């Protein structure tokens, strides 16, 4: 039941959020209050959050790597741990690097790379996602003058001229095993697209598809970076090696993040 806008002080919002299990109820309440433009909009936003919609879908954006990333309903919400993937890619990109972001979702990784590298180290950015709603968001977060966003399945929509030219290839491909999706928080399980979560029986199906074609797209010495879990990292690294890339595993305990980085040998 909605609360009348005139009877919606911050303390009431906090109480309602706590009642449905929001751990950071105070912070969320402040965000809702500062985002809403009218009392009626605030009441509606609180109702949506209490009903279980992810906070980012309610307010329309997610904080990621110091940026506000537009996130519409039904679009995968970028996780803070993926900031580690960005940091690793930033360390590898150079002035003029060709960068491809597969499974780009809202375009958060590409947008963060552009911002972190800045005009002093411009990159040639291409991003791809199979979900139309995600592509629409990515095109808002990555302006046409800064990069190109394509709709399609992995490499399929990319210009053929990029084969053998990609310096940095990043992929935050889904890696949740199918049977584990039921264990995810309801916010993810019920409100994010299944295609952005489901990695198949062992969680590595999409990673394997990325890896099967990666060497054809990477430039000699180019790198592929894939986010995965600490538990899955050894198998992901084995798959890198199977497809001719030299792997190493990087981790960040603070963010509970793991990234496998593979290098295409400069000579074959």
PDB file of C-alpha atoms in Angstrom:
ATOM      1  CA  UNK A   1       0.000   0.000   0.000  1.00  0.00           C
ATOM      2  CA  UNK A   2       1.382   3.385  -0.986  1.00  0.00           C
ATOM      3  CA  UNK A   3       2.195   6.007   1.609  1.00  0.00           C
ATOM      4  CA  UNK A   4       0.806   9.508   1.014  1.00  0.00           C
ATOM      5  CA  UNK A   5       3.599  11.803  -0.206  1.00  0.00           C
ATOM      6  CA  UNK A   6       2.802  14.256   2.560  1.00  0.00           C
ATOM      7  CA  UNK A   7       3.391  11.493   5.105  1.00  0.00           C
ATOM      8  CA  UNK A   8       6.676  10.193   3.722  1.00  0.00           C
ATOM      9  CA  UNK A   9       9.526  11.460   5.904  1.00  0.00           C
ATOM     10  CA  UNK A  10      12.955   9.888   5.585  1.00  0.00           C
ATOM     11  CA  UNK A  11      12.458   7.825   8.753  1.00  0.00           C
ATOM     12  CA  UNK A  12       9.334   6.226   7.284  1.00  0.00           C
ATOM     13  CA  UNK A  13      11.142   5.290   4.089  1.00  0.00           C
ATOM     14  CA  UNK A  14      13.979   3.747   6.111  1.00  0.00           C
ATOM     15  CA  UNK A  15      11.497   1.725   8.178  1.00  0.00           C
ATOM     16  CA  UNK A  16       9.742   0.395   5.087  1.00  0.00           C
ATOM     17  CA  UNK A  17      13.033  -0.558   3.427  1.00  0.00           C
ATOM     18  CA  UNK A  18      14.308  -2.291   6.550  1.00  0.00           C
ATOM     19  CA  UNK A  19      11.068  -4.252   6.811  1.00  0.00           C
ATOM     20  CA  UNK A  20      11.746  -5.896   3.435  1.00  0.00           C
ATOM     21  CA  UNK A  21      15.388  -6.643   4.235  1.00  0.00           C
ATOM     22  CA  UNK A  22      17.298  -3.751   2.661  1.00  0.00           C
ATOM     23  CA  UNK A  23      20.653  -3.882   4.448  1.00  0.00           C
ATOM     24  CA  UNK A  24      21.618  -0.310   3.563  1.00  0.00           C
ATOM     25  CA  UNK A  25      18.189   1.180   4.151  1.00  0.00           C
ATOM     26  CA  UNK A  26      19.439   4.606   5.250  1.00  0.00           C
ATOM     27  CA  UNK A  27      21.678   5.056   2.200  1.00  0.00           C
ATOM     28  CA  UNK A  28      18.959   3.834  -0.146  1.00  0.00           C
ATOM     29  CA  UNK A  29      16.384   6.145   1.417  1.00  0.00           C
ATOM     30  CA  UNK A  30      18.631   9.154   0.879  1.00  0.00           C
ATOM     31  CA  UNK A  31      19.204   8.185  -2.748  1.00  0.00           C
ATOM     32  CA  UNK A  32      15.484   7.829  -3.363  1.00  0.00           C
ATOM     33  CA  UNK A  33      14.770  11.202  -1.762  1.00  0.00           C
ATOM     34  CA  UNK A  34      17.485  13.015  -3.718  1.00  0.00           C
ATOM     35  CA  UNK A  35      16.551  11.334  -7.026  1.00  0.00           C
ATOM     36  CA  UNK A  36      12.786  11.864  -6.926  1.00  0.00           C
ATOM     37  CA  UNK A  37      11.595  15.079  -8.542  1.00  0.00           C
ATOM     38  CA  UNK A  38       8.182  15.212  -6.866  1.00  0.00           C
ATOM     39  CA  UNK A  39       6.533  13.753  -3.753  1.00  0.00           C
ATOM     40  CA  UNK A  40       4.359  11.521  -5.944  1.00  0.00           C
ATOM     41  CA  UNK A  41       7.407  10.208  -7.776  1.00  0.00           C
ATOM     42  CA  UNK A  42       9.136   9.513  -4.461  1.00  0.00           C
ATOM     43  CA  UNK A  43       6.143   7.542  -3.181  1.00  0.00           C
ATOM     44  CA  UNK A  44       6.062   5.480  -6.379  1.00  0.00           C
ATOM     45  CA  UNK A  45       9.816   4.832  -6.224  1.00  0.00           C
ATOM     46  CA  UNK A  46       9.615   3.663  -2.626  1.00  0.00           C
ATOM     47  CA  UNK A  47       6.748   1.335  -3.545  1.00  0.00           C
ATOM     48  CA  UNK A  48       8.773  -0.178  -6.403  1.00  0.00           C
ATOM     49  CA  UNK A  49      11.798  -0.713  -4.176  1.00  0.00           C
ATOM     50  CA  UNK A  50       9.688  -2.289  -1.422  1.00  0.00           C
ATOM     51  CA  UNK A  51       8.174  -4.580  -4.056  1.00  0.00           C
ATOM     52  CA  UNK A  52      11.669  -5.911  -4.783  1.00  0.00           C
ATOM     53  CA  UNK A  53      12.827  -3.965  -7.833  1.00  0.00           C
ATOM     54  CA  UNK A  54      16.611  -3.380  -7.708  1.00  0.00           C
ATOM     55  CA  UNK A  55      17.487   0.077  -6.415  1.00  0.00           C
ATOM     56  CA  UNK A  56      19.367   0.848  -9.629  1.00  0.00           C
ATOM     57  CA  UNK A  57      16.293   0.085 -11.718  1.00  0.00           C
ATOM     58  CA  UNK A  58      14.199   2.295  -9.450  1.00  0.00           C
ATOM     59  CA  UNK A  59      16.453   5.348  -9.652  1.00  0.00           C
ATOM     60  CA  UNK A  60      17.564   4.664 -13.232  1.00  0.00           C
ATOM     61  CA  UNK A  61      21.311   4.538 -12.713  1.00  0.00           C
ATOM     62  CA  UNK A  62      24.124   2.638 -11.018  1.00  0.00           C
ATOM     63  CA  UNK A  63      27.343   3.990  -9.580  1.00  0.00           C
ATOM     64  CA  UNK A  64      30.284   2.290 -11.276  1.00  0.00           C
ATOM     65  CA  UNK A  65      33.947   3.253 -11.299  1.00  0.00           C
ATOM     66  CA  UNK A  66      33.062   6.802 -10.289  1.00  0.00           C
ATOM     67  CA  UNK A  67      30.419   7.201 -13.004  1.00  0.00           C
ATOM     68  CA  UNK A  68      26.631   7.241 -13.068  1.00  0.00           C
ATOM     69  CA  UNK A  69      25.671   4.520 -15.525  1.00  0.00           C
ATOM     70  CA  UNK A  70      22.136   4.606 -16.922  1.00  0.00           C
ATOM     71  CA  UNK A  71      20.378   1.315 -16.141  1.00  0.00           C
ATOM     72  CA  UNK A  72      16.832   0.682 -17.336  1.00  0.00           C
ATOM     73  CA  UNK A  73      14.467  -1.965 -15.993  1.00  0.00           C
ATOM     74  CA  UNK A  74      15.347  -5.422 -17.262  1.00  0.00           C
ATOM     75  CA  UNK A  75      19.023  -4.571 -17.790  1.00  0.00           C
ATOM     76  CA  UNK A  76      21.871  -6.236 -15.896  1.00  0.00           C
ATOM     77  CA  UNK A  77      23.122  -4.010 -13.082  1.00  0.00           C
ATOM     78  CA  UNK A  78      26.929  -3.552 -13.173  1.00  0.00           C
ATOM     79  CA  UNK A  79      28.601  -4.972 -10.060  1.00  0.00           C
ATOM     80  CA  UNK A  80      31.267  -3.192  -8.091  1.00  0.00           C
ATOM     81  CA  UNK A  81      33.603  -6.189  -8.451  1.00  0.00           C
ATOM     82  CA  UNK A  82      33.699  -5.560 -12.205  1.00  0.00           C
ATOM     83  CA  UNK A  83      35.605  -2.338 -11.485  1.00  0.00           C
ATOM     84  CA  UNK A  84      38.613  -4.638 -11.079  1.00  0.00           C
ATOM     85  CA  UNK A  85      38.139  -5.815 -14.679  1.00  0.00           C
ATOM     86  CA  UNK A  86      38.188  -2.169 -15.751  1.00  0.00           C
ATOM     87  CA  UNK A  87      41.353  -1.456 -13.774  1.00  0.00           C
ATOM     88  CA  UNK A  88      43.139  -4.406 -15.354  1.00  0.00           C
ATOM     89  CA  UNK A  89      42.107  -3.301 -18.843  1.00  0.00           C
ATOM     90  CA  UNK A  90      43.173   0.298 -18.184  1.00  0.00           C
ATOM     91  CA  UNK A  91      46.638  -0.984 -17.318  1.00  0.00           C
ATOM     92  CA  UNK A  92      46.897  -2.728 -20.691  1.00  0.00           C
ATOM     93  CA  UNK A  93      45.351  -0.169 -23.046  1.00  0.00           C
ATOM     94  CA  UNK A  94      47.524   2.353 -24.843  1.00  0.00           C
ATOM     95  CA  UNK A  95      46.986   5.449 -26.958  1.00  0.00           C
ATOM     96  CA  UNK A  96      45.034   4.351 -30.011  1.00  0.00           C
ATOM     97  CA  UNK A  97      44.328   0.808 -28.735  1.00  0.00           C
ATOM     98  CA  UNK A  98      41.469  -1.068 -30.363  1.00  0.00           C
ATOM     99  CA  UNK A  99      39.244  -2.223 -27.501  1.00  0.00           C
ATOM    100  CA  UNK A 100      36.253  -4.556 -27.755  1.00  0.00           C
ATOM    101  CA  UNK A 101      33.769  -5.072 -24.912  1.00  0.00           C
ATOM    102  CA  UNK A 102      31.744  -8.259 -25.388  1.00  0.00           C
ATOM    103  CA  UNK A 103      28.588  -8.898 -23.310  1.00  0.00           C
ATOM    104  CA  UNK A 104      28.708  -5.174 -22.591  1.00  0.00           C
ATOM    105  CA  UNK A 105      25.310  -4.919 -20.885  1.00  0.00           C
ATOM    106  CA  UNK A 106      24.683  -1.291 -19.988  1.00  0.00           C
ATOM    107  CA  UNK A 107      28.073  -0.327 -21.428  1.00  0.00           C
ATOM    108  CA  UNK A 108      29.507   0.289 -17.960  1.00  0.00           C
ATOM    109  CA  UNK A 109      32.924  -1.233 -18.669  1.00  0.00           C
ATOM    110  CA  UNK A 110      33.392   0.628 -21.944  1.00  0.00           C
ATOM    111  CA  UNK A 111      32.227   3.922 -20.452  1.00  0.00           C
ATOM    112  CA  UNK A 112      34.574   3.467 -17.486  1.00  0.00           C
ATOM    113  CA  UNK A 113      37.513   2.705 -19.793  1.00  0.00           C
ATOM    114  CA  UNK A 114      36.852   5.840 -21.812  1.00  0.00           C
ATOM    115  CA  UNK A 115      36.655   7.950 -18.661  1.00  0.00           C
ATOM    116  CA  UNK A 116      39.720   6.412 -17.024  1.00  0.00           C
ATOM    117  CA  UNK A 117      41.949   6.716 -20.078  1.00  0.00           C
ATOM    118  CA  UNK A 118      40.628  10.146 -21.007  1.00  0.00           C
ATOM    119  CA  UNK A 119      41.414  12.263 -24.062  1.00  0.00           C
ATOM    120  CA  UNK A 120      45.132  11.936 -23.411  1.00  0.00           C
ATOM    121  CA  UNK A 121      44.954   8.217 -24.295  1.00  0.00           C
ATOM    122  CA  UNK A 122      42.040   7.846 -26.725  1.00  0.00           C
ATOM    123  CA  UNK A 123      40.964   4.341 -27.672  1.00  0.00           C
ATOM    124  CA  UNK A 124      38.935   2.876 -30.519  1.00  0.00           C
ATOM    125  CA  UNK A 125      36.022   1.284 -28.641  1.00  0.00           C
ATOM    126  CA  UNK A 126      33.498  -1.291 -29.860  1.00  0.00           C
ATOM    127  CA  UNK A 127      30.843  -2.821 -27.576  1.00  0.00           C
ATOM    128  CA  UNK A 128      28.399  -5.665 -28.187  1.00  0.00           C
ATOM    129  CA  UNK A 129      25.407  -7.167 -26.412  1.00  0.00           C
ATOM    130  CA  UNK A 130      22.637  -9.507 -27.471  1.00  0.00           C
ATOM    131  CA  UNK A 131      19.903  -7.853 -25.370  1.00  0.00           C
ATOM    132  CA  UNK A 132      18.121  -4.950 -27.137  1.00  0.00           C
ATOM    133  CA  UNK A 133      17.339  -3.193 -23.822  1.00  0.00           C
ATOM    134  CA  UNK A 134      20.988  -3.385 -22.806  1.00  0.00           C
ATOM    135  CA  UNK A 135      22.109  -2.032 -26.167  1.00  0.00           C
ATOM    136  CA  UNK A 136      19.799   0.960 -25.778  1.00  0.00           C
ATOM    137  CA  UNK A 137      21.375   1.698 -22.389  1.00  0.00           C
ATOM    138  CA  UNK A 138      24.896   1.189 -23.704  1.00  0.00           C
ATOM    139  CA  UNK A 139      24.269   3.702 -26.468  1.00  0.00           C
ATOM    140  CA  UNK A 140      23.318   6.263 -23.830  1.00  0.00           C
ATOM    141  CA  UNK A 141      26.371   5.515 -21.710  1.00  0.00           C
ATOM    142  CA  UNK A 142      28.790   5.347 -24.653  1.00  0.00           C
ATOM    143  CA  UNK A 143      28.069   8.331 -26.925  1.00  0.00           C
ATOM    144  CA  UNK A 144      28.398   7.690 -30.641  1.00  0.00           C
ATOM    145  CA  UNK A 145      31.405   9.991 -30.830  1.00  0.00           C
ATOM    146  CA  UNK A 146      33.283   7.923 -28.240  1.00  0.00           C
ATOM    147  CA  UNK A 147      32.572   4.376 -29.387  1.00  0.00           C
ATOM    148  CA  UNK A 148      30.274   2.089 -31.349  1.00  0.00           C
ATOM    149  CA  UNK A 149      27.691  -0.213 -29.795  1.00  0.00           C
ATOM    150  CA  UNK A 150      26.358  -3.220 -31.706  1.00  0.00           C
ATOM    151  CA  UNK A 151      23.438  -5.555 -31.080  1.00  0.00           C
ATOM    152  CA  UNK A 152      24.156  -9.212 -31.675  1.00  0.00           C
ATOM    153  CA  UNK A 153      25.715 -12.434 -30.435  1.00  0.00           C
ATOM    154  CA  UNK A 154      29.338 -11.995 -29.330  1.00  0.00           C
ATOM    155  CA  UNK A 155      31.588 -11.312 -32.344  1.00  0.00           C
ATOM    156  CA  UNK A 156      28.839 -11.683 -34.969  1.00  0.00           C
ATOM    157  CA  UNK A 157      27.963  -7.972 -35.429  1.00  0.00           C
ATOM    158  CA  UNK A 158      31.537  -6.647 -35.279  1.00  0.00           C
ATOM    159  CA  UNK A 159      33.129  -5.269 -38.456  1.00  0.00           C
ATOM    160  CA  UNK A 160      35.200  -7.976 -40.143  1.00  0.00           C
ATOM    161  CA  UNK A 161      38.032  -5.455 -40.506  1.00  0.00           C
ATOM    162  CA  UNK A 162      38.689  -5.772 -36.756  1.00  0.00           C
ATOM    163  CA  UNK A 163      39.905  -9.376 -37.070  1.00  0.00           C
ATOM    164  CA  UNK A 164      43.506  -9.550 -35.972  1.00  0.00           C
ATOM    165  CA  UNK A 165      43.513  -5.907 -34.818  1.00  0.00           C
ATOM    166  CA  UNK A 166      42.036  -5.991 -31.301  1.00  0.00           C
ATOM    167  CA  UNK A 167      44.534  -4.969 -28.633  1.00  0.00           C
ATOM    168  CA  UNK A 168      42.294  -5.394 -25.583  1.00  0.00           C
ATOM    169  CA  UNK A 169      39.246  -7.651 -25.545  1.00  0.00           C
ATOM    170  CA  UNK A 170      37.143  -7.603 -22.365  1.00  0.00           C
ATOM    171  CA  UNK A 171      34.234  -9.918 -21.614  1.00  0.00           C
ATOM    172  CA  UNK A 172      32.047  -9.888 -18.541  1.00  0.00           C
ATOM    173  CA  UNK A 173      30.254 -12.953 -19.853  1.00  0.00           C
ATOM    174  CA  UNK A 174      27.652 -14.673 -17.637  1.00  0.00           C
ATOM    175  CA  UNK A 175      29.312 -17.255 -15.396  1.00  0.00           C
ATOM    176  CA  UNK A 176      26.645 -18.378 -12.927  1.00  0.00           C
ATOM    177  CA  UNK A 177      25.999 -22.132 -13.270  1.00  0.00           C
ATOM    178  CA  UNK A 178      22.399 -22.758 -14.307  1.00  0.00           C
ATOM    179  CA  UNK A 179      21.491 -24.635 -11.108  1.00  0.00           C
ATOM    180  CA  UNK A 180      22.878 -21.789  -8.968  1.00  0.00           C
ATOM    181  CA  UNK A 181      20.640 -19.097 -10.413  1.00  0.00           C
ATOM    182  CA  UNK A 182      17.917 -20.069  -7.942  1.00  0.00           C
ATOM    183  CA  UNK A 183      20.362 -19.155  -5.144  1.00  0.00           C
ATOM    184  CA  UNK A 184      20.861 -15.580  -6.370  1.00  0.00           C
ATOM    185  CA  UNK A 185      19.182 -12.675  -4.540  1.00  0.00           C
ATOM    186  CA  UNK A 186      15.635 -12.095  -5.835  1.00  0.00           C
ATOM    187  CA  UNK A 187      16.703  -8.708  -7.224  1.00  0.00           C
ATOM    188  CA  UNK A 188      18.984 -10.453  -9.715  1.00  0.00           C
ATOM    189  CA  UNK A 189      17.005 -13.659 -10.186  1.00  0.00           C
ATOM    190  CA  UNK A 190      13.671 -11.959 -10.823  1.00  0.00           C
ATOM    191  CA  UNK A 191      14.605  -8.656 -12.461  1.00  0.00           C
ATOM    192  CA  UNK A 192      17.749  -9.156 -14.538  1.00  0.00           C
ATOM    193  CA  UNK A 193      17.740 -10.963 -17.900  1.00  0.00           C
ATOM    194  CA  UNK A 194      18.510 -14.665 -17.664  1.00  0.00           C
ATOM    195  CA  UNK A 195      20.881 -14.378 -20.625  1.00  0.00           C
ATOM    196  CA  UNK A 196      23.072 -12.024 -18.566  1.00  0.00           C
ATOM    197  CA  UNK A 197      23.338 -14.512 -15.679  1.00  0.00           C
ATOM    198  CA  UNK A 198      23.202 -18.079 -16.999  1.00  0.00           C
ATOM    199  CA  UNK A 199      26.603 -19.519 -17.885  1.00  0.00           C
ATOM    200  CA  UNK A 200      25.372 -23.051 -18.514  1.00  0.00           C
ATOM    201  CA  UNK A 201      25.870 -26.210 -16.475  1.00  0.00           C
ATOM    202  CA  UNK A 202      29.337 -25.279 -15.171  1.00  0.00           C
ATOM    203  CA  UNK A 203      29.055 -21.522 -15.713  1.00  0.00           C
ATOM    204  CA  UNK A 204      31.661 -21.489 -18.475  1.00  0.00           C
ATOM    205  CA  UNK A 205      29.601 -22.019 -21.646  1.00  0.00           C
ATOM    206  CA  UNK A 206      29.733 -18.393 -22.846  1.00  0.00           C
ATOM    207  CA  UNK A 207      33.374 -18.035 -21.810  1.00  0.00           C
ATOM    208  CA  UNK A 208      34.228 -21.015 -24.008  1.00  0.00           C
ATOM    209  CA  UNK A 209      32.434 -19.404 -26.949  1.00  0.00           C
ATOM    210  CA  UNK A 210      34.352 -16.164 -26.400  1.00  0.00           C
ATOM    211  CA  UNK A 211      37.641 -18.045 -26.200  1.00  0.00           C
ATOM    212  CA  UNK A 212      36.979 -20.202 -29.266  1.00  0.00           C
ATOM    213  CA  UNK A 213      37.114 -17.126 -31.508  1.00  0.00           C
ATOM    214  CA  UNK A 214      39.349 -14.780 -29.508  1.00  0.00           C
ATOM    215  CA  UNK A 215      42.652 -15.586 -31.198  1.00  0.00           C
ATOM    216  CA  UNK A 216      41.215 -14.679 -34.612  1.00  0.00           C
ATOM    217  CA  UNK A 217      40.282 -11.200 -33.387  1.00  0.00           C
ATOM    218  CA  UNK A 218      43.246 -10.358 -31.170  1.00  0.00           C
ATOM    219  CA  UNK A 219      46.281  -8.624 -32.574  1.00  0.00           C
ATOM    220  CA  UNK A 220      49.643 -10.336 -31.926  1.00  0.00           C
ATOM    221  CA  UNK A 221      50.386  -9.565 -28.283  1.00  0.00           C
ATOM    222  CA  UNK A 222      46.736  -8.597 -27.697  1.00  0.00           C
ATOM    223  CA  UNK A 223      45.011  -9.484 -24.441  1.00  0.00           C
ATOM    224  CA  UNK A 224      41.676 -11.039 -23.532  1.00  0.00           C
ATOM    225  CA  UNK A 225      40.286 -10.334 -20.055  1.00  0.00           C
ATOM    226  CA  UNK A 226      37.388 -12.374 -18.658  1.00  0.00           C
ATOM    227  CA  UNK A 227      35.762 -11.891 -15.277  1.00  0.00           C
ATOM    228  CA  UNK A 228      35.061 -15.152 -13.480  1.00  0.00           C
ATOM    229  CA  UNK A 229      34.872 -16.522  -9.945  1.00  0.00           C
ATOM    230  CA  UNK A 230      37.844 -17.587  -7.851  1.00  0.00           C
ATOM    231  CA  UNK A 231      36.491 -21.146  -7.882  1.00  0.00           C
ATOM    232  CA  UNK A 232      36.125 -21.229 -11.663  1.00  0.00           C
ATOM    233  CA  UNK A 233      39.375 -19.422 -12.481  1.00  0.00           C
ATOM    234  CA  UNK A 234      41.588 -22.547 -12.818  1.00  0.00           C
ATOM    235  CA  UNK A 235      39.243 -24.080 -15.398  1.00  0.00           C
ATOM    236  CA  UNK A 236      38.893 -20.756 -17.204  1.00  0.00           C
ATOM    237  CA  UNK A 237      42.698 -20.469 -17.358  1.00  0.00           C
ATOM    238  CA  UNK A 238      42.958 -24.013 -18.734  1.00  0.00           C
ATOM    239  CA  UNK A 239      40.513 -23.072 -21.479  1.00  0.00           C
ATOM    240  CA  UNK A 240      42.585 -19.995 -22.342  1.00  0.00           C
ATOM    241  CA  UNK A 241      45.615 -22.215 -22.840  1.00  0.00           C
ATOM    242  CA  UNK A 242      43.617 -24.727 -24.891  1.00  0.00           C
ATOM    243  CA  UNK A 243      42.756 -21.953 -27.345  1.00  0.00           C
ATOM    244  CA  UNK A 244      46.327 -20.719 -27.680  1.00  0.00           C
ATOM    245  CA  UNK A 245      46.391 -17.841 -25.188  1.00  0.00           C
ATOM    246  CA  UNK A 246      48.932 -17.553 -22.376  1.00  0.00           C
ATOM    247  CA  UNK A 247      46.870 -17.108 -19.190  1.00  0.00           C
ATOM    248  CA  UNK A 248      47.418 -15.493 -15.834  1.00  0.00           C
ATOM    249  CA  UNK A 249      44.942 -15.021 -12.995  1.00  0.00           C
ATOM    250  CA  UNK A 250      44.533 -11.692 -11.185  1.00  0.00           C
ATOM    251  CA  UNK A 251      42.440 -11.179  -8.078  1.00  0.00           C
ATOM    252  CA  UNK A 252      41.258  -8.462  -5.726  1.00  0.00           C
ATOM    253  CA  UNK A 253      40.278  -9.567  -2.239  1.00  0.00           C
ATOM    254  CA  UNK A 254      38.642  -6.247  -1.387  1.00  0.00           C
ATOM    255  CA  UNK A 255      36.194  -6.512  -4.300  1.00  0.00           C
ATOM    256  CA  UNK A 256      35.976 -10.328  -4.265  1.00  0.00           C
ATOM    257  CA  UNK A 257      36.939 -10.111  -7.917  1.00  0.00           C
ATOM    258  CA  UNK A 258      38.820 -12.493 -10.200  1.00  0.00           C
ATOM    259  CA  UNK A 259      39.923 -11.859 -13.763  1.00  0.00           C
ATOM    260  CA  UNK A 260      41.744 -14.225 -16.104  1.00  0.00           C
ATOM    261  CA  UNK A 261      43.980 -12.444 -18.598  1.00  0.00           C
ATOM    262  CA  UNK A 262      45.225 -14.210 -21.689  1.00  0.00           C
ATOM    263  CA  UNK A 263      47.846 -12.991 -24.149  1.00  0.00           C
ATOM    264  CA  UNK A 264      47.987 -13.951 -27.796  1.00  0.00           C
ATOM    265  CA  UNK A 265      51.655 -14.731 -28.466  1.00  0.00           C
ATOM    266  CA  UNK A 266      53.327 -12.081 -30.605  1.00  0.00           C
ATOM    267  CA  UNK A 267      54.700 -14.846 -32.825  1.00  0.00           C
ATOM    268  CA  UNK A 268      53.164 -18.179 -33.699  1.00  0.00           C
TER     269      UNK A 268
END
